[in-house]
Coordinates of C-alpha atoms in Angstrom, one line a residue:
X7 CA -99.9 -79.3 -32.1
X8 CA -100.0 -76.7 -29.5
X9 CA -98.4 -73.6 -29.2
X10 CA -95.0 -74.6 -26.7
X11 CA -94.2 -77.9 -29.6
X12 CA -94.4 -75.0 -32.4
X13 CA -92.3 -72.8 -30.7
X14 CA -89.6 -75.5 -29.3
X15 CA -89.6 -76.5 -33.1
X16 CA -89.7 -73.2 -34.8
X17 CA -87.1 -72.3 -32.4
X18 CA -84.7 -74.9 -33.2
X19 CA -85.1 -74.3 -37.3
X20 CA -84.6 -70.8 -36.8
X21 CA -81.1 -71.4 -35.1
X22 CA -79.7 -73.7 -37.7
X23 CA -81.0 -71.1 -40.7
X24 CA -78.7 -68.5 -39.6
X25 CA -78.4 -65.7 -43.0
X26 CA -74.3 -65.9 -44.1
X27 CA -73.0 -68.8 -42.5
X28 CA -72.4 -72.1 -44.1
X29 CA -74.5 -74.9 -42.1
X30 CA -73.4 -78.2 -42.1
X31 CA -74.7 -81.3 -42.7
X32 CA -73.1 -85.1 -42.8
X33 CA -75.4 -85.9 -45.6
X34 CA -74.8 -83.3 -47.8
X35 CA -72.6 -83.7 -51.4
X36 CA -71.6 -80.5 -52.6
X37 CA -71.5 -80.2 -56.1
X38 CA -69.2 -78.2 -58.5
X39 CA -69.5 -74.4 -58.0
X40 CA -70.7 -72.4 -61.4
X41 CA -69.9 -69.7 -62.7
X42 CA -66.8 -68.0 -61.2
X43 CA -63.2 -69.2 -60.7
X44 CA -62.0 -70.4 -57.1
X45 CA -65.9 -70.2 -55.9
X46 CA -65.4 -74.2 -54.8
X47 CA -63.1 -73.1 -52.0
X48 CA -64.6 -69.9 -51.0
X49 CA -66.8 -69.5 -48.0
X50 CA -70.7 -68.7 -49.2
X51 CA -72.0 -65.1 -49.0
X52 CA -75.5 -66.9 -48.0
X53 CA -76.5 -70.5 -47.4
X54 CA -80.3 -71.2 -47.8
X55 CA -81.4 -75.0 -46.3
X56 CA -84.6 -76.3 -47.5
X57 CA -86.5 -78.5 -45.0
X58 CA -90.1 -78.8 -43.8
X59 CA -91.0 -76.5 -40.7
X60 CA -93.7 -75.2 -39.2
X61 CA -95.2 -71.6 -39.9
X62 CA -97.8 -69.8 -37.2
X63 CA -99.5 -67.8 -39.5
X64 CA -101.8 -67.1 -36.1
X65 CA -101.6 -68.5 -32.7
X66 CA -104.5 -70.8 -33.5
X67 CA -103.3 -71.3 -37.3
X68 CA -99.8 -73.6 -37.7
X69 CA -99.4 -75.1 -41.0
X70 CA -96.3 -77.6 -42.1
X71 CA -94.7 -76.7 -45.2
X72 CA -91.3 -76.7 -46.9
X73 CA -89.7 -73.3 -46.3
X74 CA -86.1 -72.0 -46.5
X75 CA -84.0 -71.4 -43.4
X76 CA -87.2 -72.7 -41.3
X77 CA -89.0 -69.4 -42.3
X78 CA -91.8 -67.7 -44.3
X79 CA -90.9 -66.2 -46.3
X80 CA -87.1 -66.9 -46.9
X81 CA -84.4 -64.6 -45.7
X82 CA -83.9 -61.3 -47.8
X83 CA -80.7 -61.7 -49.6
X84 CA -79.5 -58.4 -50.6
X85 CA -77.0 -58.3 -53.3
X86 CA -75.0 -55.6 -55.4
X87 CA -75.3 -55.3 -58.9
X88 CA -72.3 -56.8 -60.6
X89 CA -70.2 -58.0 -57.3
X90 CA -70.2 -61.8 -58.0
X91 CA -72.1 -64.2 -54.9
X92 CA -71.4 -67.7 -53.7
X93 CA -74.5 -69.0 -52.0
X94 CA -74.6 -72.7 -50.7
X95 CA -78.4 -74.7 -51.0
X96 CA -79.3 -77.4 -48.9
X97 CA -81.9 -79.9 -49.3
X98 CA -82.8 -81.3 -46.3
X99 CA -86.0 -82.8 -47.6
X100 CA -86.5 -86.4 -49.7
X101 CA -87.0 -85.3 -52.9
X102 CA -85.2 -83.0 -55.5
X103 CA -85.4 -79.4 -55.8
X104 CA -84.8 -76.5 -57.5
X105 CA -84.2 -72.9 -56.8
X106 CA -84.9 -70.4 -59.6
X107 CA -83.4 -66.8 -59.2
X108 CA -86.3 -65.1 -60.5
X109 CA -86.4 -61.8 -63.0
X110 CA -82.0 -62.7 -63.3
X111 CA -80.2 -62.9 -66.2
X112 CA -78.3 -65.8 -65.2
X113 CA -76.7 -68.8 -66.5
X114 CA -78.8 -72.2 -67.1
X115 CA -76.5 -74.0 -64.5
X116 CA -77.5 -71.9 -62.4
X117 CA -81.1 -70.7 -62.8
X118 CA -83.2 -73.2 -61.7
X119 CA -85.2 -74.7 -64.2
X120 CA -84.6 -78.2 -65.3
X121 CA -86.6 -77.6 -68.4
X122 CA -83.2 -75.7 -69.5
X123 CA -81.0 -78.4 -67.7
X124 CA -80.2 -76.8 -64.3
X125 CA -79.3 -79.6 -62.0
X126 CA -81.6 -80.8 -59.7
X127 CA -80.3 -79.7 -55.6
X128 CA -80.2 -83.9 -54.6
X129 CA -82.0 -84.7 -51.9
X130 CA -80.2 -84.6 -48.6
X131 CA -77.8 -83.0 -51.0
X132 CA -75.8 -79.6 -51.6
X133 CA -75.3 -77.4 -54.7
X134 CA -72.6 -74.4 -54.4
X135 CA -74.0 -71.3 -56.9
X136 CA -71.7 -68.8 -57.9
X137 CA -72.9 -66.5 -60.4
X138 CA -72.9 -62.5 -60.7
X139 CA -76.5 -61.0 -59.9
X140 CA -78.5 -58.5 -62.1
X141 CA -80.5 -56.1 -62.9
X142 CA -80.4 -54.3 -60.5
X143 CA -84.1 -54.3 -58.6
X144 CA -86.5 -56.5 -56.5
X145 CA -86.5 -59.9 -57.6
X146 CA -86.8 -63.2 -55.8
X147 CA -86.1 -66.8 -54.9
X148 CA -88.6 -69.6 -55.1
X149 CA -88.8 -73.4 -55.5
X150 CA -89.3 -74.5 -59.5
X151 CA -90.5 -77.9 -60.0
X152 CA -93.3 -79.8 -60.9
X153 CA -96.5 -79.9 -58.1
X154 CA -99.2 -81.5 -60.1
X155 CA -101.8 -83.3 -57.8
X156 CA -99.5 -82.8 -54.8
X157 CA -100.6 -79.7 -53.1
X158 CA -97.3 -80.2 -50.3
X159 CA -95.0 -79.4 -53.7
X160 CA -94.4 -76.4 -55.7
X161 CA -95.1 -73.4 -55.2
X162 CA -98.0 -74.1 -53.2
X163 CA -95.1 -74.9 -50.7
X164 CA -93.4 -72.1 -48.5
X165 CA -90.6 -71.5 -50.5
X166 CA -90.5 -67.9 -51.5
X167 CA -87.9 -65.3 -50.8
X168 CA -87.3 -62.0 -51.6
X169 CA -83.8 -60.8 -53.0
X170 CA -82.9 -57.1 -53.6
X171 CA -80.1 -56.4 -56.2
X172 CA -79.0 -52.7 -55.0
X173 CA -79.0 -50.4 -57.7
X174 CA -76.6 -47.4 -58.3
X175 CA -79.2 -45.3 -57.6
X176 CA -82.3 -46.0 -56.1
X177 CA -85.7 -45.5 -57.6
X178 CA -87.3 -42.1 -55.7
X179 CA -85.9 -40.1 -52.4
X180 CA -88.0 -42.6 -49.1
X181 CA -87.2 -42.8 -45.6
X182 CA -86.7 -46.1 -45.4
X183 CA -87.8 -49.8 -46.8
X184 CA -90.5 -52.4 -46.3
X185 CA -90.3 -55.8 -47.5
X186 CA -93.9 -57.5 -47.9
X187 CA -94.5 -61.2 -49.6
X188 CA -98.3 -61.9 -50.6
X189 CA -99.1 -65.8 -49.7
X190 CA -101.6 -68.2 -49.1
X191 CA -101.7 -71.6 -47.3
X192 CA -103.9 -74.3 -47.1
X193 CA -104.6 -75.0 -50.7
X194 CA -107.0 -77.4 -51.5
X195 CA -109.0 -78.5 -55.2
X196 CA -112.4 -77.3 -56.1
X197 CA -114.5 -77.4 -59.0
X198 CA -114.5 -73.7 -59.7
X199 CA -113.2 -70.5 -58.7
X200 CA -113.6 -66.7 -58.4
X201 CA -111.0 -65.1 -59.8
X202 CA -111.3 -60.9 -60.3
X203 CA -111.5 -60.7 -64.0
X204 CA -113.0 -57.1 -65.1
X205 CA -109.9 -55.2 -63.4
X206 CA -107.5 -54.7 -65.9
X207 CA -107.6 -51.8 -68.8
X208 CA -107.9 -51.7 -71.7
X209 CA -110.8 -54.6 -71.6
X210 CA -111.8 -55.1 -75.1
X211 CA -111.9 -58.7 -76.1
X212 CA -111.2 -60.2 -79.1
X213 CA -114.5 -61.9 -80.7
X214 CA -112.8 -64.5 -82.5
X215 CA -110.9 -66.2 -79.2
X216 CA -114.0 -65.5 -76.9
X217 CA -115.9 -67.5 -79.7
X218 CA -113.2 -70.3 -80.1
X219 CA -112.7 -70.6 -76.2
X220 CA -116.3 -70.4 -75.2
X221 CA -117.5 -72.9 -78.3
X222 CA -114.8 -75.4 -77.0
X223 CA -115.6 -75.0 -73.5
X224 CA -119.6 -75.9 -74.7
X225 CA -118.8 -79.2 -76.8
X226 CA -116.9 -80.0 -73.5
X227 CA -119.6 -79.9 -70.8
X228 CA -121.8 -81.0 -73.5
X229 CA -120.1 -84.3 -73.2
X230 CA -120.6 -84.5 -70.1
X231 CA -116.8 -83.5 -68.9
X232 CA -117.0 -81.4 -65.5
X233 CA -115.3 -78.1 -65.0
X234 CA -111.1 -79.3 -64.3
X235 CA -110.0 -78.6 -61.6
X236 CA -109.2 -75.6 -59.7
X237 CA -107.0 -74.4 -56.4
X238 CA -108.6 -72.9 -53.9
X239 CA -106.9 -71.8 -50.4
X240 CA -108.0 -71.4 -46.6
X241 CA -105.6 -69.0 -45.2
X242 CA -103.7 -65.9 -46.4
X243 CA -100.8 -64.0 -45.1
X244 CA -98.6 -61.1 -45.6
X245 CA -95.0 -61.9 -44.4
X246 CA -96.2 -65.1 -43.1
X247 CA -98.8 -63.8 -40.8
X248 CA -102.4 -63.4 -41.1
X249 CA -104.0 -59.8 -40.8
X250 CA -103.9 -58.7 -36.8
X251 CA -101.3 -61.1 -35.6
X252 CA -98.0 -60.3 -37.2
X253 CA -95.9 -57.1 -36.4
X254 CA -97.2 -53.2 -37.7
X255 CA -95.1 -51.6 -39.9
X256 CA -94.7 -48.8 -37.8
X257 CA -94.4 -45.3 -39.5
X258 CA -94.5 -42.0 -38.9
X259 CA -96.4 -39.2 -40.2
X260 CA -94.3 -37.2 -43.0
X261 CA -92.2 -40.6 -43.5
X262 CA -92.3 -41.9 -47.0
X263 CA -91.9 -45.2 -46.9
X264 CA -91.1 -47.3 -50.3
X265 CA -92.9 -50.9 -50.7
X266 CA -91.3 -53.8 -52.2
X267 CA -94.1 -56.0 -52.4
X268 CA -93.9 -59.2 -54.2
X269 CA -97.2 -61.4 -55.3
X270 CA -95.3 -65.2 -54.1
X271 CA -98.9 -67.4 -54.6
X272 CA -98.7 -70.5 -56.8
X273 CA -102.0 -69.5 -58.3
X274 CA -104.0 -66.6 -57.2
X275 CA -103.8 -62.6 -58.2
X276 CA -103.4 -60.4 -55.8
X277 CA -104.5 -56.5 -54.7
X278 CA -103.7 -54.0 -52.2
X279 CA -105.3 -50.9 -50.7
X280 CA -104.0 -48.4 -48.1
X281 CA -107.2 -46.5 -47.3
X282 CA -106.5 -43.2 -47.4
X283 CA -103.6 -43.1 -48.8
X284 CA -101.7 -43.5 -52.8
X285 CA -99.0 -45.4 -54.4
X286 CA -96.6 -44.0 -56.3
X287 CA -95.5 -46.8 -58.7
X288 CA -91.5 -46.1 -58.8
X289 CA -90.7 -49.9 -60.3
X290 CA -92.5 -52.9 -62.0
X291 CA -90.6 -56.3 -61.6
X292 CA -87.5 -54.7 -60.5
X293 CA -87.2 -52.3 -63.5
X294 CA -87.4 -48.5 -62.6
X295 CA -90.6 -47.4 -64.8
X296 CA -90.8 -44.8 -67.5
X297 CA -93.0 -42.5 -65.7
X298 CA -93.8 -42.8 -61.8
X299 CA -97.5 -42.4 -61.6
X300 CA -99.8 -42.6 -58.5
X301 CA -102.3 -45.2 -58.1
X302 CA -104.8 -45.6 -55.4
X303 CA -104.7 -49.6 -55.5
X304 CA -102.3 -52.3 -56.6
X305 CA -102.6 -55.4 -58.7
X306 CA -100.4 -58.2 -59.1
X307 CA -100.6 -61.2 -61.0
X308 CA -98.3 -64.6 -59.4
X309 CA -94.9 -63.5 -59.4
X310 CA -95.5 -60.4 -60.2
X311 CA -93.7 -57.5 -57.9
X312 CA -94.3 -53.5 -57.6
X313 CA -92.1 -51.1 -55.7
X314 CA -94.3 -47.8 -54.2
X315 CA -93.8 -45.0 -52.3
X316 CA -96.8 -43.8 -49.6
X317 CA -96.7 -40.3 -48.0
X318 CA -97.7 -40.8 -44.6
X319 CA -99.9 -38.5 -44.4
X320 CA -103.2 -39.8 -42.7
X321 CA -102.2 -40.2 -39.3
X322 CA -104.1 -43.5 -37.9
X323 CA -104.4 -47.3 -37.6
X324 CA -105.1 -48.6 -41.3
X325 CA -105.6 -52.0 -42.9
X326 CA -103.3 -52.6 -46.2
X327 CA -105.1 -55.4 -47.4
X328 CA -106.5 -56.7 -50.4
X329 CA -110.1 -56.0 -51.9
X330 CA -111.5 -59.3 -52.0
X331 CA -113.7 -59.4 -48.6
X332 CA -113.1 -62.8 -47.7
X333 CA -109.8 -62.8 -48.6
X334 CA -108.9 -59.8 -46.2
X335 CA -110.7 -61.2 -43.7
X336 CA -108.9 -64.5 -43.5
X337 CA -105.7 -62.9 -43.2
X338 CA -104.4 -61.5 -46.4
X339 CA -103.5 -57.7 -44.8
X340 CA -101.1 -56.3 -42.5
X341 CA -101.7 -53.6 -40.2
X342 CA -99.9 -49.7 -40.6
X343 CA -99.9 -47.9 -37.7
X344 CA -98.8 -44.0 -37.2
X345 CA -96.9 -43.3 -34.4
X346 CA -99.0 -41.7 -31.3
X347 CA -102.1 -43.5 -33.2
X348 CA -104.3 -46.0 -31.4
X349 CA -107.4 -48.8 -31.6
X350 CA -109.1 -50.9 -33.9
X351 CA -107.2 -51.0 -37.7
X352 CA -110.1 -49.2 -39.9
X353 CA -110.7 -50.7 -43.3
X354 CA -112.3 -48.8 -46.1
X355 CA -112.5 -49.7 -49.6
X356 CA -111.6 -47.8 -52.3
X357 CA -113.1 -46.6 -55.6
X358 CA -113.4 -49.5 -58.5
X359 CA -110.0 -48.6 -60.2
X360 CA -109.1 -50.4 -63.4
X361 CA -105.2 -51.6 -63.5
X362 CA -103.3 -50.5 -66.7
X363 CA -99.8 -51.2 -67.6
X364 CA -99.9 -47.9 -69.9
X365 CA -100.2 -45.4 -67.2
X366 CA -96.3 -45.9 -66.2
X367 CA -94.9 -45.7 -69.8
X368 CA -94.2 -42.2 -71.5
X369 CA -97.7 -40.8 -73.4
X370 CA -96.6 -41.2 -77.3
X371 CA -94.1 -43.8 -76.7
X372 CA -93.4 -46.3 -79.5
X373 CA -91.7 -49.2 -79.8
X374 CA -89.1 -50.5 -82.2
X375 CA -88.6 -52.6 -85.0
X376 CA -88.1 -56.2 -84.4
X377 CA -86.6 -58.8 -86.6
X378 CA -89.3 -61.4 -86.3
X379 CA -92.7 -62.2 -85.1
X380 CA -93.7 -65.0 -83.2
X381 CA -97.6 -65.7 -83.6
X382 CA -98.6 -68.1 -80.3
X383 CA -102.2 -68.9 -79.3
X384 CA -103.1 -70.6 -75.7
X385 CA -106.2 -72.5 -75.6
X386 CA -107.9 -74.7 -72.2
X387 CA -108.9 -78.7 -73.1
X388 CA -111.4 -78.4 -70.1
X389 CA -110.6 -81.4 -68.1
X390 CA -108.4 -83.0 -70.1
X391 CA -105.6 -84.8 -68.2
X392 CA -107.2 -86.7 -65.1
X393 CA -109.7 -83.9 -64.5
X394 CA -107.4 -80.9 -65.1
X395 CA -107.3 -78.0 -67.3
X396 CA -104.9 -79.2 -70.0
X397 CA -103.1 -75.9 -71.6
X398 CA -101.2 -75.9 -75.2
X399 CA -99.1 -73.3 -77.1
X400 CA -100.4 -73.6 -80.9
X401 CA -102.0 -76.5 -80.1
X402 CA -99.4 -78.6 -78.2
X403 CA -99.1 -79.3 -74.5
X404 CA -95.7 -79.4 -73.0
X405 CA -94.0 -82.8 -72.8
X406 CA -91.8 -83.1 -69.7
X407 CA -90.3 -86.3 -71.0
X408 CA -89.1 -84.8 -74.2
X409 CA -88.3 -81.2 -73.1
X410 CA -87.5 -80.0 -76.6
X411 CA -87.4 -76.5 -77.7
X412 CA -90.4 -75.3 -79.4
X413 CA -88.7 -71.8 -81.0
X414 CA -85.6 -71.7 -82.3
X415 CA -83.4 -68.3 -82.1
X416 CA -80.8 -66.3 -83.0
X417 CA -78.6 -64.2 -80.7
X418 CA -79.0 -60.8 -80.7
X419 CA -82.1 -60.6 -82.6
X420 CA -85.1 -58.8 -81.7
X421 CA -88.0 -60.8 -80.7
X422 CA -92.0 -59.7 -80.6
X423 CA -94.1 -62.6 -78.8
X424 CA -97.7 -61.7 -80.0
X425 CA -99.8 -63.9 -77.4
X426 CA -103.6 -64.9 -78.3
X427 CA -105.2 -66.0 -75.1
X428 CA -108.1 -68.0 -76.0
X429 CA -109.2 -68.4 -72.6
X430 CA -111.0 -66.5 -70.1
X431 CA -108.9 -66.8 -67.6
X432 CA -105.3 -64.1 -66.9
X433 CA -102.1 -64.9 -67.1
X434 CA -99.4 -64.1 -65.9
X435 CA -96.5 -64.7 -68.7
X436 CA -93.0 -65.2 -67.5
X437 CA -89.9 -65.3 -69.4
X438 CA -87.0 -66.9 -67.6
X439 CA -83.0 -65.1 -68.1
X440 CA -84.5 -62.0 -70.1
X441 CA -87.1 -58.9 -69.5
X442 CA -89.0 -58.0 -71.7
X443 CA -90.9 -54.7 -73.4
X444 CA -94.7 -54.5 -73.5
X445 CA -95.6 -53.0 -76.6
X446 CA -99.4 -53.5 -77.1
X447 CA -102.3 -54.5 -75.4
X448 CA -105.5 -55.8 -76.5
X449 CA -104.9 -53.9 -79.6
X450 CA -104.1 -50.3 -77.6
X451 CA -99.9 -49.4 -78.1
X452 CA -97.7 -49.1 -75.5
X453 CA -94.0 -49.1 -75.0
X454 CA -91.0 -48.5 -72.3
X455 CA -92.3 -50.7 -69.6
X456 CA -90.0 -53.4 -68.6
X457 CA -91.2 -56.4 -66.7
X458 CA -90.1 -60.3 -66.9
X459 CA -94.1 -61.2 -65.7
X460 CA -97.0 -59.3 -67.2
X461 CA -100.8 -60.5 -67.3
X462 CA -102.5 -61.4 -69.9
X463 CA -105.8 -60.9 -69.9
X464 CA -108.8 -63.4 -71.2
X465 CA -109.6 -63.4 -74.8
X466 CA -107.1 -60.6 -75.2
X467 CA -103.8 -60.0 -77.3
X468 CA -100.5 -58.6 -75.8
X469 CA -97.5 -58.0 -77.5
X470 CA -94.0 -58.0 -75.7
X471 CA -90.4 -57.6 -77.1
X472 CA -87.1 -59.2 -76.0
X473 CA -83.9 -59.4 -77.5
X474 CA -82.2 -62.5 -77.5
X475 CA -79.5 -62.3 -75.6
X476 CA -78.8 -65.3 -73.2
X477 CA -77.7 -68.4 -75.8
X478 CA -79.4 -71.6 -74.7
X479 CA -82.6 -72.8 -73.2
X480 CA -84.7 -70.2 -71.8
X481 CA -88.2 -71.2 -70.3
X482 CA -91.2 -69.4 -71.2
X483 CA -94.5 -70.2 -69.2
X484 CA -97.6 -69.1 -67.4
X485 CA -96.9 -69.0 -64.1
X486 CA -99.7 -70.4 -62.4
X487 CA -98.4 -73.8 -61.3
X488 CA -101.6 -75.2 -61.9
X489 CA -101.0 -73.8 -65.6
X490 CA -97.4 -74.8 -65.8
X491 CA -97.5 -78.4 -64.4
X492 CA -100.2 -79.0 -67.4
X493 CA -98.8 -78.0 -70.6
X494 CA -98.6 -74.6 -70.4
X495 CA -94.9 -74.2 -71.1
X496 CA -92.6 -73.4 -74.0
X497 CA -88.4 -73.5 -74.6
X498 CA -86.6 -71.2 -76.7
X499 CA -83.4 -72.0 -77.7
X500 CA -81.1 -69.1 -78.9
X501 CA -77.8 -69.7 -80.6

């Protein structure tokens, strides 16, 4: 396709994904609105149409995907904490989707998972949400069904917005905002994989799952089983343009300038450097963090999101990009640029730095009594299912036909998940409709930091408390989709 098609097409999308308008379409069926009287006849606050469209992430590199609004990433919907929202979804495209509100504390109707029994947007269809946002904070928008062998599905799709809840009062005195979504494109299958493992702190392993996942690992390729398979991906992008052919962000020197960043892979984990420069961690998932600590690189596991501040205060043209080489170099960066500065954007890399949740709680913090313990243990069947990694929680793989609960509930009560990963690889834990407190880490305790995503490392133990207090089904899963679409899911069901 050459460049005029693209931007004829493009063009066209972009007009009919106008932000705050409802768009039309002769096919569409809207469904009942949820969650707030009168809603069905009110006119949306947003409208969001999913449809395949075309993305230059370079003027050489134009990939097809499924996007909202005919753009990467997705409109930012900014909402206010407590002011109820009526946003119409369309589904342009043949199949069904969903649309999880990610890191809310929403309804089941409404958020996007049909493991809890959201309904599915029909194809060629419409579903009306009404619900009231919160927490305040970043959180974000994304597409929530099953990929599996289809690489065009999923989050290995283009479907990833951000959305910021406004708070009462915002996290740290800045300037002014940047919005940046971490993504890659092009995915493809491979037999292995180089995932940064030695990054995060504290790194002690625990000897009895290193044994038990590197013993089961053995009997397998001593059958004769390959490694399962892995995703691998041929183009990276910040805001849906590879390093050197998207916009600046423009700043000036003295400006302090706060990040949203938001990690919207299907699969990979993510870093950032600003050479030069530090982060001032001011938020973790949304959630304003116990004390606002100064980093000089990031890390985020998928789905995972940070808000910084950076002092402007090395005048110049700089790459933020991330530390993996090849990575960087085929496109996963945007340039900064100081005002008055030019030339080539300089790259340096930075110290090894080791990423550790406990630097932005409170030294001494402890947590507090729960009600109940919930032992869990996640173990690989190397190539189990068809030549994939199957994954099971105490020893059982997600069924998708059956979709029963696994742990049972009661409102109100305190919760402590204590996760064994038997595994070497990270992951990244999500809890749908709740955060949740991290309150130890491979045996080191911690308390105070909030997040609704937090990695797990391999071989280790975490610890993370919730209180149950959203009745119903609530999903709980790695979210890797490679993970997720194999067994590595779990419902909770709180009455």
């Amino acid at each position: 396709m050459n460049r005029r098609d693209f931007l004829r097409l493009s063009g066209a999308a972009g007009a009919a994904g106008l932000l705050g308008t409802q768009l039309p379409s002769a096919q569409a069926a809207a469904t009942a609105a949820t969650g707030a009287p009168g809603a069905a006849l009110a006119k949306p606050d947003y409208a969001l149409r999913i449809a395949r469209s075309l993305v230059e992430l370079a003027p050489d590199h134009i990939v097809s995907t499924t996007t909202y609004n005919g753009q990467f990433p997705g409109p930012l919907i900014r909402l206010k904490e407590g002011q109820p929202v009526v946003i119409d979804v369309h589904n342009d495209t043949d199949v069904p989707e969903q649309l999880h509100w990610h890191g809310q504390f929403l309804p089941i109707a409404v958020d996007g998972a049909a493991e809890e029994g959201t309904p599915f947007i029909p194809a060629h269809g419409m579903r009306r949400l009404a619900f009231t946002p919160g927490p305040a904070g970043l959180r974000f928008y994304h597409t929530h069904v099953v990929a599996g062998s289809d690489l065009t599905r999923g989050q290995y799709s283009g479907q990833v917005g951000p959305v910021y809840i406004e708070p009462r009062r915002e996290p740290g005195r800045h300037d002014r905002e940047v919005f940046l979504v971490l993504k890659e494109f092009d995915p493809f299958f491979s037999k292995g994989g180089d995932m940064a493992m030695d990054f995060l702190a504290p790194g002690q392993r625990d000897r009895s799952l290193d044994e038990a996942g590197e013993s089961a690992m053995q009997a397998s390729l001593a059958s004769g089983a390959a490694h399962g398979y892995e995703v691998g991906y041929q183009a990276f992008a910040i805001n849906g343009r590879m390093l050197g052919h998207g916009d600046p962000v423009r700043v000036k020197a003295g400006e302090r300038v706060l990040f949203h960043i938001i990690n919207g892979s299907a699969t990979e984990i993510r870093s950032l450097a600003l050479p030069g420069h530090t982060f001032k961690v001011v938020a973790l998932d949304g959630n304003p963090v116990p004390n606002a600590a100064e980093v000089p690189v990031l890390w985020l596991g998928t789905a995972e999101r940070v808000s910084v501040i950076v002092e402007m205060n090395r005048p110049g043209v700089w790459v933020l990009g991330d530390l993996a080489d090849d990575d960087r170099e085929r496109g996963m960066g945007i340039v900064v640029e100081y005002a008055g500065q030019q030339g080539k954007p300089k790259w340096e890399a930075p110290k090894p730095f080791a990423w550790d949740y406990r630097r932005f709680a409170l030294p001494g913090a402890q947590a507090g009594k729960v009600d109940e313990i919930i032992e869990m243990t996640f173990a690989k069947q190397n190539a189990a299912q068809h030549g994939f990694n199957r994954w099971t929680i105490n020893g059982e793989a997600f069924d998708m036909r059956a979709m029963k609960p696994k742990f049972r509930l009661q409102y109100g009560k305190r919760y402590r998940l204590r996760m064994h990963n038997a595994s070497d690889d990270i992951h990244p834990m999500h809890l749908h409709r709740h955060s949740f407190e991290i309150t130890r880490i491979a045996g080191q305790p911690t308390a105070g930091i909030l997040k609704d995503v937090a990695m797990l490392g391999g071989y280790q133990t975490m610890d993370i408390d919730f209180t149950a207090d959203q009745r119903g089904l609530s999903l709980f899963h790695c979210h890797m989709q490679l993970h997720m679409d194999y067994g590595f899911m779990a419902l909770f069901d709180c009455a």
